[in-house]
Coordinates of C-alpha atoms and ligand atoms in Angstrom, one line a residue:
X1004 CA -0.3 0.0 -0.1
X1005 CA 1.4 3.6 -1.1
X1006 CA 1.7 6.2 2.1
X1007 CA -0.7 9.1 1.7
X1008 CA 1.4 12.0 0.7
X1009 CA 1.2 15.2 2.3
X1010 CA 2.0 19.2 0.8
X1011 CA 2.7 21.2 3.7
X1012 CA 4.1 20.2 6.9
X1013 CA 2.7 19.8 10.4
X1014 CA 4.1 21.9 13.2
X1015 CA 4.6 18.8 15.9
X1016 CA 5.3 20.0 19.3
X1017 CA 6.7 17.3 21.4
X1018 CA 6.0 17.5 25.0
X1019 CA 7.0 16.0 28.6
X1020 CA 6.5 12.4 30.3
X1021 CA 4.2 9.6 29.8
X1022 CA 2.6 11.4 26.7
X1023 CA 5.9 12.2 25.5
X1024 CA 5.9 8.1 25.7
X1025 CA 2.3 8.4 24.0
X1026 CA 3.7 10.5 21.3
X1027 CA 6.1 8.3 20.2
X1028 CA 4.1 5.2 20.4
X1029 CA 1.1 6.8 18.3
X1030 CA 3.7 7.9 15.8
X1031 CA 5.1 4.7 15.2
X1032 CA 2.1 2.6 15.1
X1033 CA -0.8 4.7 13.9
X1034 CA 0.8 7.1 11.6
X1035 CA 4.0 6.6 9.8
X1036 CA 3.5 3.1 8.5
X1037 CA 0.3 4.9 6.8
X1038 CA 1.4 8.2 6.1
X1039 CA 4.3 9.6 4.4
X1040 CA 4.8 12.1 7.2
X1041 CA 5.9 15.7 7.0
X1042 CA 6.4 17.5 10.0
X1043 CA 8.4 20.4 11.4
X1044 CA 9.6 19.4 14.8
X1045 CA 10.0 21.0 17.8
X1046 CA 11.0 19.7 20.9
X1047 CA 9.1 21.5 23.6
X1048 CA 10.1 18.7 26.6
X1049 CA 11.0 21.0 29.5
X1050 CA 14.9 19.5 29.2
X1051 CA 15.1 21.3 25.7
X1052 CA 13.2 24.6 26.4
X1053 CA 15.8 24.9 29.6
X1054 CA 18.4 24.4 27.1
X1055 CA 17.2 26.7 24.7
X1056 CA 16.1 29.7 27.3
X1057 CA 12.9 28.9 26.1
X1058 CA 13.5 29.7 22.7
X1059 CA 12.1 26.7 21.0
X1060 CA 8.4 27.3 22.3
X1061 CA 8.8 30.8 20.8
X1062 CA 10.0 29.0 17.6
X1063 CA 7.4 26.9 17.6
X1064 CA 4.8 29.4 17.8
X1065 CA 6.3 31.3 15.1
X1066 CA 6.1 28.2 12.8
X1067 CA 2.8 27.6 13.7
X1068 CA 1.7 31.2 12.5
X1069 CA 3.7 30.1 9.4
X1070 CA 2.0 27.2 8.4
X1071 CA -1.1 27.4 10.1
X1072 CA -1.9 23.8 11.8
X1073 CA 0.2 22.6 14.9
X1074 CA -0.4 19.6 17.0
X1075 CA 1.1 19.4 20.5
X1076 CA 1.6 16.8 22.8
X1077 CA 1.2 17.9 26.7
X1078 CA 4.1 19.4 28.4
X1079 CA 5.3 20.4 32.2
X1080 CA 4.5 24.0 33.3
X1081 CA 7.0 24.3 35.9
X1082 CA 6.8 24.7 39.3
X1083 CA 9.2 24.5 42.4
X1084 CA 9.3 21.0 42.8
X1085 CA 10.2 20.7 38.7
X1086 CA 13.1 23.3 39.4
X1087 CA 15.0 20.8 41.0
X1088 CA 14.2 17.8 39.3
X1089 CA 15.3 19.2 36.2
X1090 CA 17.5 21.4 37.4
X1091 CA 16.1 24.3 35.8
X1092 CA 17.8 28.1 34.8
X1093 CA 14.7 29.6 35.2
X1094 CA 11.0 28.8 36.3
X1095 CA 9.9 28.5 32.4
X1096 CA 6.4 29.9 31.8
X1097 CA 3.6 27.5 30.9
X1098 CA 4.2 26.8 27.1
X1099 CA 0.5 27.1 26.6
X1100 CA 0.5 30.5 27.9
X1101 CA 3.4 31.6 25.6
X1102 CA 1.3 29.7 22.5
X1103 CA -1.7 31.0 23.3
X1104 CA -0.5 34.6 23.4
X1105 CA 1.7 34.2 20.4
X1106 CA -1.6 33.3 18.4
X1107 CA -4.0 35.3 20.3
X1108 CA -6.4 32.4 20.3
X1109 CA -9.6 30.9 22.2
X1110 CA -9.6 27.2 23.6
X1111 CA -12.3 24.9 22.0
X1112 CA -13.0 21.7 24.6
X1113 CA -14.8 19.0 23.1
X1114 CA -15.8 15.7 25.1
X1115 CA -15.2 12.9 22.9
X1116 CA -18.3 10.3 22.4
X1117 CA -18.1 6.8 22.3
X1118 CA -20.7 4.2 22.9
X1119 CA -20.0 2.5 26.3
X1120 CA -19.1 5.9 28.2
X1121 CA -22.5 7.5 28.3
X1122 CA -22.6 11.5 29.4
X1123 CA -25.1 11.8 32.9
X1124 CA -27.2 14.1 30.9
X1125 CA -29.3 12.0 29.0
X1126 CA -30.4 14.1 26.5
X1127 CA -26.7 15.1 25.5
X1128 CA -26.6 13.0 22.4
X1129 CA -23.9 14.9 20.9
X1130 CA -21.0 16.7 22.4
X1131 CA -21.1 20.4 23.5
X1132 CA -17.9 22.2 22.7
X1133 CA -17.1 24.9 25.1
X1134 CA -15.7 28.2 23.8
X1135 CA -13.7 29.8 26.5
X1136 CA -12.2 33.5 26.3
X1137 CA -8.6 32.9 27.7
X1138 CA -8.1 36.8 28.8
X1139 CA -9.0 39.2 31.5
X1140 CA -11.6 39.8 33.8
X1141 CA -11.3 38.2 37.2
X1142 CA -7.9 36.2 36.1
X1143 CA -6.4 39.7 35.8
X1144 CA -8.1 41.0 39.0
X1145 CA -7.1 43.9 41.2
X1146 CA -8.1 44.1 45.0
X1147 CA -8.7 45.9 48.0
X1148 CA -9.7 44.4 51.6
X1149 CA -11.1 47.5 52.9
X1150 CA -10.1 48.0 56.7
X1151 CA -12.6 50.7 57.6
X1152 CA -15.6 53.1 56.6
X1153 CA -14.6 55.5 53.3
X1154 CA -15.3 55.8 49.8
X1155 CA -14.3 53.5 46.9
X1156 CA -14.2 55.2 43.5
X1157 CA -13.2 54.2 40.1
X1158 CA -11.0 56.5 38.4
X1159 CA -10.1 55.9 34.3
X1160 CA -7.0 58.8 33.7
X1161 CA -6.8 58.7 29.7
X1162 CA -3.8 59.9 28.2
X1163 CA -5.2 62.7 26.6
X1164 CA -5.8 64.2 30.3
X1165 CA -9.7 63.2 30.6
X1166 CA -10.6 61.7 33.8
X1167 CA -13.7 59.4 34.2
X1168 CA -14.8 58.5 37.9
X1169 CA -17.6 57.0 39.3
X1170 CA -18.1 55.9 43.0
X1171 CA -18.4 52.4 44.2
X1172 CA -19.6 52.4 47.1
X1173 CA -19.8 54.5 50.4
X1174 CA -18.6 52.0 53.2
X1175 CA -19.9 52.3 56.4
X1176 CA -17.3 49.4 57.8
X1177 CA -15.0 46.9 56.6
X1178 CA -15.4 45.5 53.4
X1179 CA -13.8 44.0 49.9
X1180 CA -13.2 45.9 46.3
X1181 CA -12.6 44.1 42.9
X1182 CA -11.1 45.8 39.7
X1183 CA -11.3 43.9 36.5
X1184 CA -10.8 44.5 32.8
X1185 CA -11.2 43.4 29.4
X1186 CA -10.1 44.7 26.0
X1187 CA -12.0 45.2 22.8
X1188 CA -9.1 44.0 21.3
X1189 CA -9.3 40.8 23.0
X1190 CA -12.9 40.4 22.6
X1191 CA -13.2 41.0 19.3
X1192 CA -10.3 38.3 18.6
X1193 CA -12.6 35.8 21.2
X1194 CA -15.6 36.7 18.6
X1195 CA -14.0 35.9 15.7
X1196 CA -12.7 32.8 16.7
X1197 CA -16.1 32.0 17.9
X1198 CA -17.6 32.3 14.5
X1199 CA -15.0 30.9 12.6
X1200 CA -15.1 27.4 14.3
X1201 CA -18.8 27.4 14.5
X1202 CA -18.6 27.8 10.5
X1203 CA -15.7 25.1 10.2
X1204 CA -17.5 22.5 12.5
X1205 CA -21.2 23.7 11.3
X1206 CA -22.6 24.0 14.3
X1207 CA -24.9 26.4 16.3
X1208 CA -23.0 28.9 18.3
X1209 CA -24.5 30.5 21.8
X1210 CA -23.1 33.2 23.5
X1211 CA -24.4 34.1 26.9
X1212 CA -23.2 36.9 29.7
X1213 CA -25.2 38.8 32.1
X1214 CA -25.9 41.6 30.5
X1215 CA -29.0 42.7 32.2
X1216 CA -27.2 43.0 35.4
X1217 CA -23.7 44.1 34.0
X1218 CA -25.4 46.8 31.6
X1219 CA -21.8 48.2 30.7
X1220 CA -19.1 45.6 31.0
X1221 CA -20.9 42.4 30.0
X1222 CA -23.1 44.5 27.6
X1223 CA -19.5 45.1 25.9
X1224 CA -19.3 41.6 25.3
X1225 CA -22.8 41.4 23.4
X1226 CA -22.2 44.3 21.3
X1227 CA -19.1 43.1 20.1
X1228 CA -20.1 39.8 19.4
X1229 CA -23.4 41.2 17.4
X1230 CA -21.5 43.9 15.8
X1231 CA -18.9 41.1 14.2
X1232 CA -21.5 38.9 13.4
X1233 CA -24.0 41.3 11.5
X1234 CA -21.0 42.8 9.6
X1235 CA -18.7 39.7 8.6
X1236 CA -20.6 36.7 9.5
X1237 CA -24.3 36.8 9.1
X1238 CA -24.5 35.8 5.5
X1239 CA -21.9 32.9 5.8
X1240 CA -23.8 31.4 8.8
X1241 CA -27.3 31.8 6.9
X1242 CA -25.1 29.8 3.8
X1243 CA -23.8 27.0 5.9
X1244 CA -27.3 26.7 7.8
X1245 CA -26.5 27.6 11.3
X1246 CA -27.5 29.7 13.9
X1247 CA -25.7 32.0 16.2
X1248 CA -27.9 33.6 19.2
X1249 CA -27.1 35.5 22.5
X1250 CA -29.1 34.9 25.5
X1251 CA -28.4 35.4 29.2
X1252 CA -26.1 32.7 31.0
X1253 CA -28.9 31.7 33.2
X1254 CA -30.8 31.3 30.8
X1255 CA -28.2 29.2 28.7
X1256 CA -27.5 27.0 31.5
X1257 CA -31.1 26.0 31.7
X1258 CA -31.7 25.4 27.8
X1259 CA -28.3 23.4 27.7
X1260 CA -29.5 20.6 30.4
X1261 CA -32.3 20.4 27.7
X1262 CA -30.5 20.3 24.5
X1263 CA -29.4 17.4 22.4
X1264 CA -25.7 19.0 22.5
X1265 CA -24.1 19.5 19.3
X1266 CA -23.3 22.9 19.8
X1267 CA -20.5 25.8 20.5
X1268 CA -21.3 27.7 24.1
X1269 CA -18.6 30.7 24.0
X1270 CA -18.4 31.7 27.5
X1271 CA -16.3 34.7 29.0
X1272 CA -13.2 33.6 30.8
X1273 CA -14.5 32.6 34.3
X1274 CA -17.9 30.9 33.4
X1275 CA -15.8 29.1 30.9
X1276 CA -13.7 27.7 33.5
X1277 CA -16.8 26.4 35.4
X1278 CA -19.0 25.5 32.7
X1279 CA -16.1 23.5 30.8
X1280 CA -15.5 21.5 34.1
X1281 CA -19.3 20.7 34.6
X1282 CA -19.3 19.2 30.7
X1283 CA -16.4 17.3 30.9
X1284 CA -17.4 16.0 34.1
X1285 CA -20.9 14.9 33.1
X1286 CA -19.0 13.4 30.0
X1287 CA -16.7 11.1 31.8
X1288 CA -13.3 12.4 31.7
X1289 CA -10.0 14.8 30.6
X1290 CA -8.5 11.9 29.0
X1291 CA -11.7 11.7 26.5
X1292 CA -11.8 15.2 25.7
X1293 CA -10.2 17.2 22.8
X1294 CA -8.8 20.8 22.8
X1295 CA -7.9 23.0 19.8
X1296 CA -6.4 26.5 20.2
X1297 CA -8.0 28.7 17.7
X1298 CA -6.7 32.3 16.4
X1299 CA -8.9 35.2 15.0
X1300 CA -7.4 34.2 11.6
X1301 CA -8.1 30.8 11.4
X1302 CA -4.8 29.1 12.7
X1303 CA -5.2 25.9 14.5
X1304 CA -3.1 24.6 17.1
X1305 CA -4.6 20.5 18.5
X1306 CA -3.5 19.1 21.8
X1307 CA -5.3 17.0 24.5
X1308 CA -7.1 18.5 27.2
X1309 CA -4.9 16.7 30.0
X1310 CA -1.7 16.7 31.8
X1311 CA 1.6 14.6 31.3
X1312 CA 0.0 11.8 33.4
X1313 CA 2.9 12.4 35.6
X1314 CA 2.2 9.4 38.1
X1315 CA 2.1 6.7 35.3
X1316 CA 5.5 8.1 34.2
X1317 CA 7.3 7.1 37.3
X1318 CA 5.4 4.0 37.3
X1319 CA 6.7 3.3 33.8
X1320 CA 10.5 4.9 34.9
X1321 CA 10.0 2.1 37.3
X1322 CA 9.6 -0.6 34.5
X1323 CA 5.8 -1.1 35.7
X1324 CA 3.0 -1.6 33.5
X1325 CA 0.9 1.7 32.9
X1326 CA -2.3 1.7 31.6
X1327 CA -2.5 5.5 30.3
X1328 CA -5.6 6.4 27.5
X1329 CA -4.2 7.5 24.6
X1330 CA -7.3 8.7 23.1
X1331 CA -7.3 12.7 23.3
X1332 CA -3.6 12.5 22.1
X1333 CA -4.8 10.2 18.9
X1334 CA -7.5 12.8 18.6
X1335 CA -5.0 15.9 18.7
X1336 CA -2.9 14.0 15.6
X1337 CA -6.5 13.3 13.9
X1338 CA -7.4 17.1 14.1
X1339 CA -3.9 18.1 13.1
X1340 CA -4.0 16.0 9.8
X1341 CA -7.7 16.7 8.9
X1342 CA -7.2 20.0 9.0
X1343 CA -4.2 20.0 6.8
X1344 CA -5.7 17.7 4.5
X1345 CA -8.7 20.4 4.0
X1346 CA -6.2 23.4 3.4
X1347 CA -4.2 21.5 1.4
X1348 CA -6.9 19.9 -0.5
X1349 CA -6.2 16.1 0.5
X1350 CA -9.2 14.3 0.5
X1351 CA -7.1 10.7 1.4
X1352 CA -5.5 13.0 4.3
X1353 CA -8.9 13.6 5.9
X1354 CA -10.5 9.9 5.4
X1355 CA -7.1 8.9 7.1
X1356 CA -8.1 10.8 10.1
X1357 CA -11.6 10.0 10.1
X1358 CA -10.7 5.9 9.7
X1359 CA -8.3 6.2 12.6
X1360 CA -10.5 8.1 14.6
X1361 CA -13.0 5.1 14.0
X1362 CA -10.7 2.5 14.7
X1363 CA -10.1 4.1 18.1
X1364 CA -13.4 4.5 18.8
X1365 CA -14.4 0.5 18.0
X1366 CA -11.4 -0.8 19.8
X1367 CA -13.1 0.6 23.1
X1368 CA -16.9 -0.2 22.2
X1369 CA -15.5 -3.5 21.5
X1370 CA -14.8 -3.7 25.4
X1371 CA -11.1 -3.1 24.9
X1372 CA -9.7 0.0 26.6
X1373 CA -7.6 1.5 29.3
X1374 CA -8.0 0.9 33.1
X1375 CA -9.7 4.7 33.6
X1376 CA -12.3 4.0 30.9
X1377 CA -13.2 0.2 32.5
X1378 CA -14.1 2.2 35.9
X1379 CA -16.8 4.3 34.3
X1380 CA -18.2 2.2 31.2
X1381 CA -21.4 0.9 31.0
X1382 CA -20.0 -2.1 28.4
X1383 CA -19.9 -5.7 30.1
X1384 CA -17.0 -8.0 29.2
X1385 CA -14.2 -5.5 29.5
X1386 CA -10.7 -6.2 28.5
X1387 CA -7.9 -3.6 30.3
X1388 CA -5.2 -2.8 28.1
X1389 CA -1.7 -1.5 28.8
X1390 CA -1.1 1.8 27.0
X1391 CA 1.2 0.0 24.5
X1392 CA -1.7 -2.9 23.8
X1393 CA -4.2 -0.4 23.3
X1394 CA -2.5 1.7 20.9
X1395 CA -1.5 -1.9 18.8
X1396 CA -5.6 -2.8 18.9
X1397 CA -6.3 0.4 17.5
X1398 CA -3.6 -0.3 14.7
X1399 CA -5.4 -4.1 14.2
X1400 CA -8.3 -2.1 13.8
X1401 CA -7.2 0.7 11.2
X1402 CA -5.2 -2.1 9.4
X1403 CA -8.8 -4.2 8.6
X1404 CA -10.5 -1.0 7.3
Ligands
LIG707 P1 -3.1 15.4 34.5 O1 -1.4 14.9 33.8 O2 -4.2 15.5 33.6 O3 -3.1 13.8 35.4 C1 -4.1 14.2 36.6 C2 -4.6 12.9 36.9 O4 -5.6 12.4 35.8 C3 -3.5 11.6 36.3 O5 -2.7 11.1 37.5 C4 -4.6 10.3 35.8 O6 -4.8 9.4 37.6 C5 -5.6 11.1 35.3 N1 -5.3 11.2 33.9 C6 -5.3 12.2 33.1 N2 -4.8 12.3 31.9 C7 -5.2 10.5 31.8 C8 -4.9 9.6 30.7 N3 -4.7 10.1 29.6 N4 -5.3 8.5 31.1 C9 -5.4 8.0 32.2 N5 -5.2 8.8 33.3 C10 -5.1 9.9 33.0 O7 -2.4 16.5 35.5 P2 -1.7 16.6 37.0 O8 -1.3 15.5 37.4 O9 -2.4 17.9 37.3 O10 -0.2 17.4 35.7 C11 0.9 16.9 35.2 C12 1.7 17.6 34.5 O11 0.9 18.1 33.4 C13 2.0 18.9 35.2 O12 3.8 19.1 35.1 C14 1.3 20.1 34.8 O13 2.1 21.2 34.6 C15 0.8 19.9 33.7 N6 0.0 19.9 32.5 C16 0.0 20.3 31.1 C17 -1.2 20.4 30.5 C18 -1.0 20.5 28.8 O14 0.3 20.7 28.3 N7 -1.9 21.1 27.9 C19 -2.4 20.3 31.0 C20 -2.7 20.4 32.4 C21 -1.5 19.7 33.0 P3 -4.4 8.3 38.0 O15 -3.0 9.0 38.2 O16 -5.6 8.3 39.2 O17 -4.5 7.5 37.1
LIG708 MG1 -11.1 24.9 35.8

């Protein structure tokens, strides 16, 4: 069988610990035998990030801007313990944070649906994708613990000398104050990424805030979304047969519980943090969740939603058997290959991505799965496979297709 040809390289960002082990197995067993793989390889493993003073992360982000599609392995975000473990020169920043800042993107997370792993919300027939704005609000706040009676004011001093001043509260005793912000630029990027992703995946887009209460702040989000929709996306949505609508966040929560799924739910930063944990827990686990960063000008970086699965890696280093779930990492590869196929008009590459996903899901549906899934499946007669055997079984299924 001839291998499938590619035109443009994928930006490949290798990572750390157990996911780095899975990364190699996935490439060797599921990608390289079938595809004449073209990638531009960046080693984002912590050791090499440290050697290059984190230059490699910036370079990989630049390469992603150049080529348009990247696939990323989970990486360690260093903390104090990692400083010693890896003998680091500095506590390097989170690679995801660096890449997100460079691409100015929005993160979309979608549960991977498979028979035998059922969401607790029975009517969710299709996955719900959470689009979380990843800048500002309470994540970049300034807070004061008010010690005594006094007046709290909100003051803006313009570069041009103008001043805007409002009273927050006349305190008669102790209390608290919080100042938060966002920028029109960031909200615009968020809106465009959401509209583009909805078109791309042909799903309705919901956006919700609390604009009835927050008549300036949240209302600004609502207005920017509406303005961009009307001026740039209305026709495209109508042609694609999909819908955009805005509603109040409490109404959205009520509706989501009754919906069949198959929609994109855009949320402000805090709402997205909370709601994505709700949706993912209701659907099983982080190991069955894809994540893609989409920039406002249509650049895509695919990854798994989970981390480097450190505890399993230490077992692996001890020579013990591991049963680590590789599904989300496999889906990061299929997402990136499919997108590359779409952009380069390579139907064979897109078909391959579909087949690999089917082979993966059919493996689980046939009762063969990793330990984490065996603990929550509704299937009987389950065979628990180790990390490597799971991937090898997926390969057998893929070959028989
Ligand atoms: P984690 O790697 O997601 O793992 C947390 C726990 O969830 C694991 O110990 C495991 O539970 C379970 N789990 C997660 N993924 C699994 C999989 N594929 N298969 C089976 N079980 C899975 O999170 P963490 O332990 O908090 O973080 C570890 C490292 O990952 C940290 O250095 C962090 O900085 C990094 N991280 C990276 C990213 C990213 O690059 N996107 C995201 C998050 C965290 P059991 O041990 O009970 O089996
Ligand atoms: Mg959270």
